[in-house]
Short mmCIF file of C-alpha atoms and ligand atoms in Angstrom, two decimals:
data_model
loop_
_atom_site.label_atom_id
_atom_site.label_comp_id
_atom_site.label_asym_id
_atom_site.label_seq_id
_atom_site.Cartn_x
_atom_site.Cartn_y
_atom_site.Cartn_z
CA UNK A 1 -81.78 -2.23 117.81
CA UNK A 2 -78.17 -2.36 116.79
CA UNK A 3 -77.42 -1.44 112.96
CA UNK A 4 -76.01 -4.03 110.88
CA UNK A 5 -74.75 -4.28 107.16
CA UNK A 6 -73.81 -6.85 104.95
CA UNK A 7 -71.75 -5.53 102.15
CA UNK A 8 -71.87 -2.28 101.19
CA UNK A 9 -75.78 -2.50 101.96
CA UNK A 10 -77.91 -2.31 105.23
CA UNK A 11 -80.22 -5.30 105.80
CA UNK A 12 -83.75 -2.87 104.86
CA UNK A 13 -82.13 -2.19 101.75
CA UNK A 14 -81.02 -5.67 100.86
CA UNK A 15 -84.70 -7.28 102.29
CA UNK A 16 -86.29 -4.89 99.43
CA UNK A 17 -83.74 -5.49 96.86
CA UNK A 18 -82.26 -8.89 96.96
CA UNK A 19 -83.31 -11.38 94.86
CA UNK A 20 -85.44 -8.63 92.87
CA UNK A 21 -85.22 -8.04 89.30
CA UNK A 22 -87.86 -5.68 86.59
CA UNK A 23 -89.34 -9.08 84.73
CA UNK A 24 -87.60 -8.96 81.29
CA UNK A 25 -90.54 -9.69 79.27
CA UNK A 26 -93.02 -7.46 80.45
CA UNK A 27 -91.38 -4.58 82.25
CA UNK A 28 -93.46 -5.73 85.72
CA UNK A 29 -91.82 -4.37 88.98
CA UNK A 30 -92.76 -7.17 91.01
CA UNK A 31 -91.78 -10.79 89.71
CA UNK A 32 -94.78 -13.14 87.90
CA UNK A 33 -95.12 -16.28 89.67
CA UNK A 34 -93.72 -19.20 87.58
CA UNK A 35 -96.09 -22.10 87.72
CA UNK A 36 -94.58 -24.15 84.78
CA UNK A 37 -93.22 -27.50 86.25
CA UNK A 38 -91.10 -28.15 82.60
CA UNK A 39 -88.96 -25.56 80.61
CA UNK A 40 -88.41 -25.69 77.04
CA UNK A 41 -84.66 -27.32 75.46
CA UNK A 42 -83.05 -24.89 73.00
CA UNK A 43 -82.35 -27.04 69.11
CA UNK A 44 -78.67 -26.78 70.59
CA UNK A 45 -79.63 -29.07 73.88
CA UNK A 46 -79.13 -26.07 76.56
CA UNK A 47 -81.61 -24.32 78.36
CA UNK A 48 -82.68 -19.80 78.21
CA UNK A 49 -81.80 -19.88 82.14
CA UNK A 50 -80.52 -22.89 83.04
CA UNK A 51 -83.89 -23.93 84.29
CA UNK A 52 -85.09 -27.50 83.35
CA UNK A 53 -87.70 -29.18 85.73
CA UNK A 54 -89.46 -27.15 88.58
CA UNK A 55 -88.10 -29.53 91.44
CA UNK A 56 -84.52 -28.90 90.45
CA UNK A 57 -84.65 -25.15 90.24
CA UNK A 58 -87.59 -22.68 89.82
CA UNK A 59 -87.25 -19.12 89.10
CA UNK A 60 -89.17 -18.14 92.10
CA UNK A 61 -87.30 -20.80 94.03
CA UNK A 62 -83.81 -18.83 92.65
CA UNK A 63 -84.73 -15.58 93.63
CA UNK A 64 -85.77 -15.86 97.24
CA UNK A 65 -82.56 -18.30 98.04
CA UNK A 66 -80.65 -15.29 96.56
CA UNK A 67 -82.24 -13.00 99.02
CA UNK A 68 -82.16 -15.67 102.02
CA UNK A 69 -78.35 -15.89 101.20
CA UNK A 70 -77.68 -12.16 100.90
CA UNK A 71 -80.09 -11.74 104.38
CA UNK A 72 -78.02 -14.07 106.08
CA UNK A 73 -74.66 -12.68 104.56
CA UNK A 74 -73.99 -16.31 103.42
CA UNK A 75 -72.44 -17.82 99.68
CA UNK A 76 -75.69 -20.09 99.19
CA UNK A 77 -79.26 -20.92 100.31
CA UNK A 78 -81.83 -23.89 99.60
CA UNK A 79 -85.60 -23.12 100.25
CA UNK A 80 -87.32 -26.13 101.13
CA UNK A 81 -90.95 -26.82 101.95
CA UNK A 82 -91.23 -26.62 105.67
CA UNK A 83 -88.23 -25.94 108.52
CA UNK A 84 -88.63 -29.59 109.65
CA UNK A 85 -87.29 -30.85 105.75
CA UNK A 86 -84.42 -28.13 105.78
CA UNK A 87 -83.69 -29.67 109.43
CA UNK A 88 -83.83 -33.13 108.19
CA UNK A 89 -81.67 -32.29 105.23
CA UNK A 90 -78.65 -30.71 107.44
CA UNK A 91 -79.14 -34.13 109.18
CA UNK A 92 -78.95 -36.15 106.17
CA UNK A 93 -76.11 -34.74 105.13
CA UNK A 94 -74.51 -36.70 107.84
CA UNK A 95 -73.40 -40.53 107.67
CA UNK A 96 -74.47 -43.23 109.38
CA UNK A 97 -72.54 -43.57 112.55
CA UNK A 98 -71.86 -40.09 112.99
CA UNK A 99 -72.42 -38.07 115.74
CA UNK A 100 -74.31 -35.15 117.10
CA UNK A 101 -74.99 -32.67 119.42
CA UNK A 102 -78.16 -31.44 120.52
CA UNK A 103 -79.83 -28.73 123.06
CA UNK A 104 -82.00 -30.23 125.71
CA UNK A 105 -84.29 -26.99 124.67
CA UNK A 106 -84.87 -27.40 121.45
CA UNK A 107 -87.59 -27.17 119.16
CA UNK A 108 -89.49 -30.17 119.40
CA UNK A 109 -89.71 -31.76 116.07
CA UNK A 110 -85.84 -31.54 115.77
CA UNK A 111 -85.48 -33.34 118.85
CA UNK A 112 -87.93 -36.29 117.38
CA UNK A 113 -86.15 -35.81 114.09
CA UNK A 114 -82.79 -36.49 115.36
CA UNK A 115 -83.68 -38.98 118.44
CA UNK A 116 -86.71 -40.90 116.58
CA UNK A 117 -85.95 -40.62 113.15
CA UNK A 118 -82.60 -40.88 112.69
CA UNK A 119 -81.16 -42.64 115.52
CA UNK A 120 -82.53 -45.10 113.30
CA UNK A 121 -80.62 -44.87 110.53
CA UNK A 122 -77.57 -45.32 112.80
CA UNK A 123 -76.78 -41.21 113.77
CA UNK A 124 -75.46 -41.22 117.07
CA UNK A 125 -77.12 -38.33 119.06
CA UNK A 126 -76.04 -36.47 122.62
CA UNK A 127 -78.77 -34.55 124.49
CA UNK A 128 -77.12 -31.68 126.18
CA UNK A 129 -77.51 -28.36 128.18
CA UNK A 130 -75.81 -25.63 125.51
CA UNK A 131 -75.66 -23.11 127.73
CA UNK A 132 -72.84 -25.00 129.69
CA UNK A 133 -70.30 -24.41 127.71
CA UNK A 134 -68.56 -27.68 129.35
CA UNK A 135 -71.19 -30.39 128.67
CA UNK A 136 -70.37 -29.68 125.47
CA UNK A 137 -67.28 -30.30 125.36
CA UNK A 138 -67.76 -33.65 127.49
CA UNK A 139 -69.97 -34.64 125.26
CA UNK A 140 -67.28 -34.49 121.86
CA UNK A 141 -66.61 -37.63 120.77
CA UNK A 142 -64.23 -38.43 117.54
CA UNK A 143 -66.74 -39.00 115.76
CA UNK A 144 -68.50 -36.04 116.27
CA UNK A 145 -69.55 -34.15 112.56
CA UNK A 146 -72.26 -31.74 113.84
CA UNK A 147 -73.16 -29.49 116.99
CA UNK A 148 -76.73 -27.92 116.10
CA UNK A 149 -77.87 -25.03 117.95
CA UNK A 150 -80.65 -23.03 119.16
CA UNK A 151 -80.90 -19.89 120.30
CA UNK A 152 -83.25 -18.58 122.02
CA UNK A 153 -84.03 -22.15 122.89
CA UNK A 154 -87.71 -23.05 122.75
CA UNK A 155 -89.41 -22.52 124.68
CA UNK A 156 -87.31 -21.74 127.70
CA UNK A 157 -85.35 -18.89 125.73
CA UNK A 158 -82.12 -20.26 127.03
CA UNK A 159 -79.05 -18.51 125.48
CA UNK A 160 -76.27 -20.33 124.28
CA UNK A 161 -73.03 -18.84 123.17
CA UNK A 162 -72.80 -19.45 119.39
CA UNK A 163 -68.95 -18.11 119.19
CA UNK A 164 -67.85 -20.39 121.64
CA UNK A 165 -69.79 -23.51 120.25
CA UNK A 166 -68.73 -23.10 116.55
CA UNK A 167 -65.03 -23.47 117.92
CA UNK A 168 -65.31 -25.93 119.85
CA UNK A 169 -66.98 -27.49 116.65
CA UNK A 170 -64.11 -26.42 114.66
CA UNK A 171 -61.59 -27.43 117.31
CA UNK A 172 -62.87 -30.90 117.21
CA UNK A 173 -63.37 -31.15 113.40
CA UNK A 174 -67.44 -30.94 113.08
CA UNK A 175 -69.08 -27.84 111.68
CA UNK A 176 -71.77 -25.88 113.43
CA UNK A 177 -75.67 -25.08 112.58
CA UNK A 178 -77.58 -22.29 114.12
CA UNK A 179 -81.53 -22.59 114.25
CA UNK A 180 -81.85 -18.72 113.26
CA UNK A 181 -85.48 -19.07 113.09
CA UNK A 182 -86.44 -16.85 116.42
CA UNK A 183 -84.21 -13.75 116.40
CA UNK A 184 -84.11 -13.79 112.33
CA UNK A 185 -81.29 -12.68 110.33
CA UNK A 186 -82.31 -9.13 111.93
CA UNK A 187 -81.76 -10.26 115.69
CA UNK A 188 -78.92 -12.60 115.03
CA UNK A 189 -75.88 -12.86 112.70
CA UNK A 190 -74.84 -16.53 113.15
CA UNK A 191 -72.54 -17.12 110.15
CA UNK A 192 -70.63 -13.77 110.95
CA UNK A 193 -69.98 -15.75 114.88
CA UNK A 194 -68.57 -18.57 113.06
CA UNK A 195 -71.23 -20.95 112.39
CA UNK A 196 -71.34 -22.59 109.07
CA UNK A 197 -74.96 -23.23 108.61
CA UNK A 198 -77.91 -21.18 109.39
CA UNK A 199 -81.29 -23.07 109.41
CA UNK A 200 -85.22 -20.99 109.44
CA UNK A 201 -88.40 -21.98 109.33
CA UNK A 202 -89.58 -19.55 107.15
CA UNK A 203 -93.36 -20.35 108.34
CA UNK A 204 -92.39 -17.49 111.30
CA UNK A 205 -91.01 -14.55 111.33
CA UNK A 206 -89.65 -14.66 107.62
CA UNK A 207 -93.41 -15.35 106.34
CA UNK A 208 -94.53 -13.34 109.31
CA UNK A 209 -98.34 -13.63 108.93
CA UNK A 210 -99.10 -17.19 109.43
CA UNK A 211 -100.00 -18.03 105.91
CA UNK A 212 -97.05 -20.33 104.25
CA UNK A 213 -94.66 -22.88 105.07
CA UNK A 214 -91.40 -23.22 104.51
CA UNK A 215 -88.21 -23.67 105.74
CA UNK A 216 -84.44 -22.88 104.74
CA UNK A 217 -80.39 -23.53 104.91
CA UNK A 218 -78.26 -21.04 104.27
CA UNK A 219 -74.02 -21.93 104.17
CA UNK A 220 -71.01 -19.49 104.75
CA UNK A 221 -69.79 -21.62 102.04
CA UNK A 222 -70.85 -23.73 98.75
CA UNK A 223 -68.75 -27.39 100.32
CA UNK A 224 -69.46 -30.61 99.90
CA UNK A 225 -71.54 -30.53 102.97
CA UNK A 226 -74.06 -27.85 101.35
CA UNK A 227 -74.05 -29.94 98.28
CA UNK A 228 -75.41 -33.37 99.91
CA UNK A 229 -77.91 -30.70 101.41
CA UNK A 230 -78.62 -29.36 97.93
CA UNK A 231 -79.28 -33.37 96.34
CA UNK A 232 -81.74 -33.79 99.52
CA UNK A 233 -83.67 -30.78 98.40
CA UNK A 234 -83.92 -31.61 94.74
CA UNK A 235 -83.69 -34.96 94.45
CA UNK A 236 -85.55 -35.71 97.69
CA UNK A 237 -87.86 -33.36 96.37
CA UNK A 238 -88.83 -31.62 100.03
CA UNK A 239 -89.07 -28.24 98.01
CA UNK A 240 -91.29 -25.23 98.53
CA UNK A 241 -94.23 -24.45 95.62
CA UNK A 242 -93.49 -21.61 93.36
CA UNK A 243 -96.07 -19.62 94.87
CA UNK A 244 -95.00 -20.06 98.35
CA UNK A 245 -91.68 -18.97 97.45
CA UNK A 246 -93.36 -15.95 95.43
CA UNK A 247 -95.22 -15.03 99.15
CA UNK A 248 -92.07 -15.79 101.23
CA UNK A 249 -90.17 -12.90 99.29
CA UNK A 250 -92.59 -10.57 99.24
CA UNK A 251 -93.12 -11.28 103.07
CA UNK A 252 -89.36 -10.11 103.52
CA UNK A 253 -89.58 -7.28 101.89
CA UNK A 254 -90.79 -6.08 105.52
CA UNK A 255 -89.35 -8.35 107.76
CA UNK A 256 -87.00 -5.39 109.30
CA UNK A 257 -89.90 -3.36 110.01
CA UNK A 258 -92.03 -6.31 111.41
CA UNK A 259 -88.75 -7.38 113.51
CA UNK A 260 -88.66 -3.76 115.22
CA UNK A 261 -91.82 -3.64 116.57
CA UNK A 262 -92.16 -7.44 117.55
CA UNK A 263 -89.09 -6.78 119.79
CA UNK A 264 -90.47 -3.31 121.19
CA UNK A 265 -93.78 -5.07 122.04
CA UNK A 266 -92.11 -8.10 123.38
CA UNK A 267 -89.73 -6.11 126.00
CA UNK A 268 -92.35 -4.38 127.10
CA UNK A 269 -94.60 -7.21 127.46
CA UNK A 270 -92.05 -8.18 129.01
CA UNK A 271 -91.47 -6.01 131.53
CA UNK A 272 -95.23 -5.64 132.57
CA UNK A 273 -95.13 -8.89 133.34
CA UNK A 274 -91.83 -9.11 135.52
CA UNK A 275 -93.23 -7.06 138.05
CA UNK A 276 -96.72 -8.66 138.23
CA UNK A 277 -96.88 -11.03 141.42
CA UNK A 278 -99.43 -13.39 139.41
CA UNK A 279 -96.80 -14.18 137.36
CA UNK A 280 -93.35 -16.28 138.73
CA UNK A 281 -91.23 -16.14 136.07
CA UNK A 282 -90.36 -14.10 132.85
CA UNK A 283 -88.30 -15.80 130.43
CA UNK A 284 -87.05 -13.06 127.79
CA UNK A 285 -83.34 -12.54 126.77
CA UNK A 286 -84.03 -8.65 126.86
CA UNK A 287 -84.13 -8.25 130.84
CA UNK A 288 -81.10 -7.86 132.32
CA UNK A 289 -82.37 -10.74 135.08
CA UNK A 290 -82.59 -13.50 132.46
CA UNK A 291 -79.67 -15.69 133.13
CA UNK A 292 -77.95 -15.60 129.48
CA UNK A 293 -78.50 -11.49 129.11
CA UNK A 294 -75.00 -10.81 129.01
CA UNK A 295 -74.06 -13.39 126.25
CA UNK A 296 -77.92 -12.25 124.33
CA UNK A 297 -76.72 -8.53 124.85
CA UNK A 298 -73.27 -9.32 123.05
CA UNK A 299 -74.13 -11.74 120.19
CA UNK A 300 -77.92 -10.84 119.52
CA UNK A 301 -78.52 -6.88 117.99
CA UNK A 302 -82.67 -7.28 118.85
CA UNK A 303 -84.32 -9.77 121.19
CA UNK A 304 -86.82 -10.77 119.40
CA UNK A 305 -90.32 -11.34 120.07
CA UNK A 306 -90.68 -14.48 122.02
CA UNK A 307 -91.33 -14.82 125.47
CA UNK A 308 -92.50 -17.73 127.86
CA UNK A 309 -93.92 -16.37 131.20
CA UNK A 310 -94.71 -19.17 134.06
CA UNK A 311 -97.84 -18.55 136.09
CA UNK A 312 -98.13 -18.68 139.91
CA UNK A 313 -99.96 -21.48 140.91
CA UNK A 314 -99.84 -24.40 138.36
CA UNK A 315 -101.24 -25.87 134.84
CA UNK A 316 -104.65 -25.15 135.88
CA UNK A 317 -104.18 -21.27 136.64
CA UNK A 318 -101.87 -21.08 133.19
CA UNK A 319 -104.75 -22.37 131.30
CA UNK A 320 -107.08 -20.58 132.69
CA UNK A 321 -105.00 -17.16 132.35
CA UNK A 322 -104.57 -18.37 128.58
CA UNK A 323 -108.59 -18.83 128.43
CA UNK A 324 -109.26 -15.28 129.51
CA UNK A 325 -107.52 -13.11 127.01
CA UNK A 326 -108.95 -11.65 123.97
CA UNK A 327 -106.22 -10.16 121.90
CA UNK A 328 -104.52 -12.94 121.79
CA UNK A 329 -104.99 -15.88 120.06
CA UNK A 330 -104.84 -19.37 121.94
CA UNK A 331 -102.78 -21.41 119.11
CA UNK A 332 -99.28 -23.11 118.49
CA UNK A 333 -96.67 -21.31 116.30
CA UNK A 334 -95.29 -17.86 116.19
CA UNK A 335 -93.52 -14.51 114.23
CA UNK A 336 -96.84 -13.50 112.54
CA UNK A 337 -98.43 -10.01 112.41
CA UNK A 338 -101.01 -11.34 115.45
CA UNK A 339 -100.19 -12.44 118.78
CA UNK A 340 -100.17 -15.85 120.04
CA UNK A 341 -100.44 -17.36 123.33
CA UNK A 342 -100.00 -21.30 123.95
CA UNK A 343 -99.90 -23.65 126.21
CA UNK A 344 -96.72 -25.43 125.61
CA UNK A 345 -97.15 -28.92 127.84
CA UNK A 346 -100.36 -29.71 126.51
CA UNK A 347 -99.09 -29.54 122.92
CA UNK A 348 -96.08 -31.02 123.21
CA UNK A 349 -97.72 -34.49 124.67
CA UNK A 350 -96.68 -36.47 127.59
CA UNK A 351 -92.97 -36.82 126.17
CA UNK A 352 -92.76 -32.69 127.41
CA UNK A 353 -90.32 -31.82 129.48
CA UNK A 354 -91.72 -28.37 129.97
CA UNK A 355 -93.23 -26.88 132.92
CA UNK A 356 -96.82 -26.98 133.44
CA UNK A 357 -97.43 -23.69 134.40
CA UNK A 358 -95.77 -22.06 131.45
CA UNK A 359 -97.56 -20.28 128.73
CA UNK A 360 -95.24 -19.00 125.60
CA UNK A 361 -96.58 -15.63 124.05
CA UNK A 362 -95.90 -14.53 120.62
CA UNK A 363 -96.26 -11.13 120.27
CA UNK A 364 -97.62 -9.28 117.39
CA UNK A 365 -97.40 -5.97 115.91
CA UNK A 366 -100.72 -4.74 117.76
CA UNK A 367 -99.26 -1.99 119.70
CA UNK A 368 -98.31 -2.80 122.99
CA UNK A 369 -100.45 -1.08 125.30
CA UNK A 370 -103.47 -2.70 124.29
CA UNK A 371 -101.64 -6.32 124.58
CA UNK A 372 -100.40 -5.51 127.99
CA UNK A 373 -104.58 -3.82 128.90
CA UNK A 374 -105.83 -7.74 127.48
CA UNK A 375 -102.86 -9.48 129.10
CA UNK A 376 -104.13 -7.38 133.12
CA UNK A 377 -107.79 -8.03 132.86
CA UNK A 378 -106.27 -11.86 132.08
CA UNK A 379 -104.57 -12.17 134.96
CA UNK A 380 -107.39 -9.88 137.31
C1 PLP B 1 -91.51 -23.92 113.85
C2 PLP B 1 -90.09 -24.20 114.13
C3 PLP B 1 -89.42 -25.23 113.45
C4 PLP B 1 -90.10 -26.15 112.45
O1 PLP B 1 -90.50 -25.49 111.30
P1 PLP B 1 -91.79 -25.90 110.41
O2 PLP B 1 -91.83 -24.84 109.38
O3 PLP B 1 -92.98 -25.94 111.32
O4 PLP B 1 -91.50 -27.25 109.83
C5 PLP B 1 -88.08 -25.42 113.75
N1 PLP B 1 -87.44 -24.65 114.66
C6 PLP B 1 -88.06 -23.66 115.32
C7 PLP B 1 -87.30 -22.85 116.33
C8 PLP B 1 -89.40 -23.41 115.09
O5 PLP B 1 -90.02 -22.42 115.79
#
C-alpha cells in the first residue's frame, strides 16, 4: 500500500481527527449525537452555530462532511441518506436535455437511475465501454455536461483511466464524477487525477460493517454545480439521520486499517483462486494478468477488496460453489468487517448483463487463510 497525504497530514491521522472536536459543553472526547430537529433563534434573529432546522444542516451532519471532504482532499462534501440519492443528486444537477456518459459496468441502480429515471425527465444518456478510451470520445456530443465513472467497475472490476477521462471531460466542456465507493479514498485519489466530483456509498467500505446507509459527494470545488447538489440535499431532503451520520464517523475513524487488510485478504484470495482449475476466471485489478493492471497499478495506491471469480462450468456449478461455503455469507452488498459472496445474475434480474457463472466475493477482515481453507472445501 502506497503512502498518501493530504496536507500536511497522512490519511490515518486525518480519518481520526477530521471533523473531531472535545464537545464544548461537557468536555466529552467523542461528539453527543444531536437529535434536535429545531434550534433555538437568538432575541437578535441569528442563530449560536448557524444551525436552524435539522434537514438544512445538523451538527453531526457538519462534522462528518468535514471529514469526508478532508478524506477525499476536496473544498466540500454533502452526506446524504443512501449512495443512490447522492447519485441522483449529481444527476439532478444537470438540465433537461443534457447529456451523459455512462460505463456499460456500472453499478446497477445508477444505470436504472440515469436510463429509467431520468431519461425521463429529458437527460440524454450514452452507454459506453470506459475502458476504451475512444468510445468515449465518439460518444461526446456538444451537449455533453457530465462523464460519470466507475472504477473498479461492478462487478467486472474493469479499470478505466480516470486522468484521461476527466480531460477529455474538460476538453469538451463537461466535468467529471468518480464513483469512489470500491477502492475508498484510501485506494483511490480521484480529485487529485482531475476529477471534479467524487461520489460513495458510504453503506460499504466507509460504514464498513453493514449497519448504516448512506451515501456522499464530495467537490474539488464549492461551484455552482456543487450548489444545485447542495439544494437537492436540503431542500429535497434525501439527507442522512443524525445518528447515522454519528456511526458513519466513528466507522472512519478505522477505515485505513480496515482498507489494509481487506486488500491483503483480497490479493490473496485472489491468487488462490487464479491457479485453481475449478475456477476460469479471476477478475481482480491486483494481478498483473487482469487486463487494466497497468493503468490500476498507476492511478490506484491499494486494490481494494473486491473480486468477481467465474466458475467452470455454468450458473448451476456457481451456485452451487456459493451454497457450499461457510465463512462466507451468501448476500448482496459489500466493504463490511465479514465476507460476502453473491450471485450477481440472479440479483440483478433478467435485465443483467452479467455472466452466469460469476460469483462476486467481498472479502472481510477474517484472516485469509481460513477464507481461502472455506473457499477449497467449496470448490472440492
Ligand atoms: C452500493 C453501491 C451504490 C449504491 O449505494 P446505496 O448506498 O446502496 O444506495 C452505488 N455504487 C456502488 C459502486 C455501490 O457498490
Amino acid at each position: 500500500m502506497r503512502e498518501e497525504k493530504t496536507g500536511a497530514l497522512h490519511l490515518e491521522t486525518v480519518a481520526v481527527h477530521a471533523g473531531r472536536e472535545v464537545d464544548l459543553g461537557t468536555g466529552a472526547v467523542m461528539p453527543p449525537i444531536h437529535l434536535s430537529t429545531t434550534f433555538e433563534r437568538q432575541p437578535g434573529g441569528g442563530y449560536t452555530d448557524g444551525f436552524v432546522y435539522t434537514r438544512s444542516d445538523n451538527p453531526n451532519r457538519r462534522s462528518l462532511e468535514s471529514c469526508l471532504a478532508q478524506l477525499e482532499g476536496g473544498a466540500v462534501a454533502a452526506a446524504f441518506g443512501s449512495g443512490q440519492a447522492a447519485t441522483l443528486s449529481v444527476f439532478q444537477a444537470l438540465a433537461a436535455g443534457d447529456h451523459l456518459i455512462i460505463p456499460d459496468d456500472v453499478y446497477f441502480g445508477t444505470r436504472t437511475l440515469a436510463l429509467d429515471i431520468l431519461a425521463r425527465w429529458g437527460l440524454q444518456v450514452s452507454v459506453v465501454d470506459m475502458t476504451q478510451l475512444d468510445e468515449v470520445r465518439a460518444a461526446l456530443q456538444s451537449n455533453t455536461r457530465l462523464i460519470w465513472v466507475e472504477t473498479p467497475s461492478n462487478p467486472l472490476l474493469k479499470i478505466t483511466d480516470i486522468e484521461a477521462v476527466a480531460e477529455m471531460a474538460h476538453a469538451a466542456g463537461a466535468i467529471c464524477a468518480v464513483d469512489n465507493t470500491w477502492p475508498s479514498p484510501l485506494g483511490q485519489r480521484p480529485l487529485q487525477l482531475g476529477a471534479d466530483l467524487v461520489m460513495h456509498s458510504t453503506t460499504k467500505y466507509l460504514g464498513g460493517h453493514s449497519d448504516l446507509l448512506g451515501g456522499a459527494v464530495v467537490a474539488r470545488a464549492e461551484d455552482d454545480y456543487f450548489a444545485r447538489i447542495r439544494t437537492h440535499q436540503t431542500i429535497g431532503g434525501a439527507v442522512p439521520s443524525p445518528f447515522d451520520c454519528w456511526l458513519l464517523l466513528r466507522s472512519i475513524r478505522t477505515l485505513p486499517y480496515r482498507m489494509r487488510g481487506h486488500s491483503e485478504g483480497a490479493m490473496r484470495v485472489a491468487e488462490y483462486l487464479a491457479d485453481h482449475p475449478r475456477i476460469a476466471a479471476v477478475h481482480y485489478p491486483g494481478l498483473p494478468t487482469h487486463p487494466g493492471h497497468e493503468i490500476a497499478a498507476r492511478q490506484m495506491l491499494s486494490y481494494g477488496g473486491m473480486l468477481s471469480i467465474q466458475v467452470e462450468g455454468g450458473m448451476e456449478e456457481a451456485i452451487a460453489m456459493a451454497a457450499r461455503v461457510r465463512l462466507f455469507t451468501r448476500a448482496t452488498s459489500l466493504g463490511g468487517v465479514e465476507s460476502l459472496i453473491e450471485h450477481r445474475a440472479s440479483v440483478e434480474g433478467p435485465l443483467s448483463k452479467t455472466p452466469a457463472n460469476l460469483l462476486r466475493v467481498s472479502v472481510g477482515l477474517e484472516h485469509p487463510n481460513d477464507l481461502i481453507a472455506d473457499l477449497a472445501q467449496a470448490l472440492e
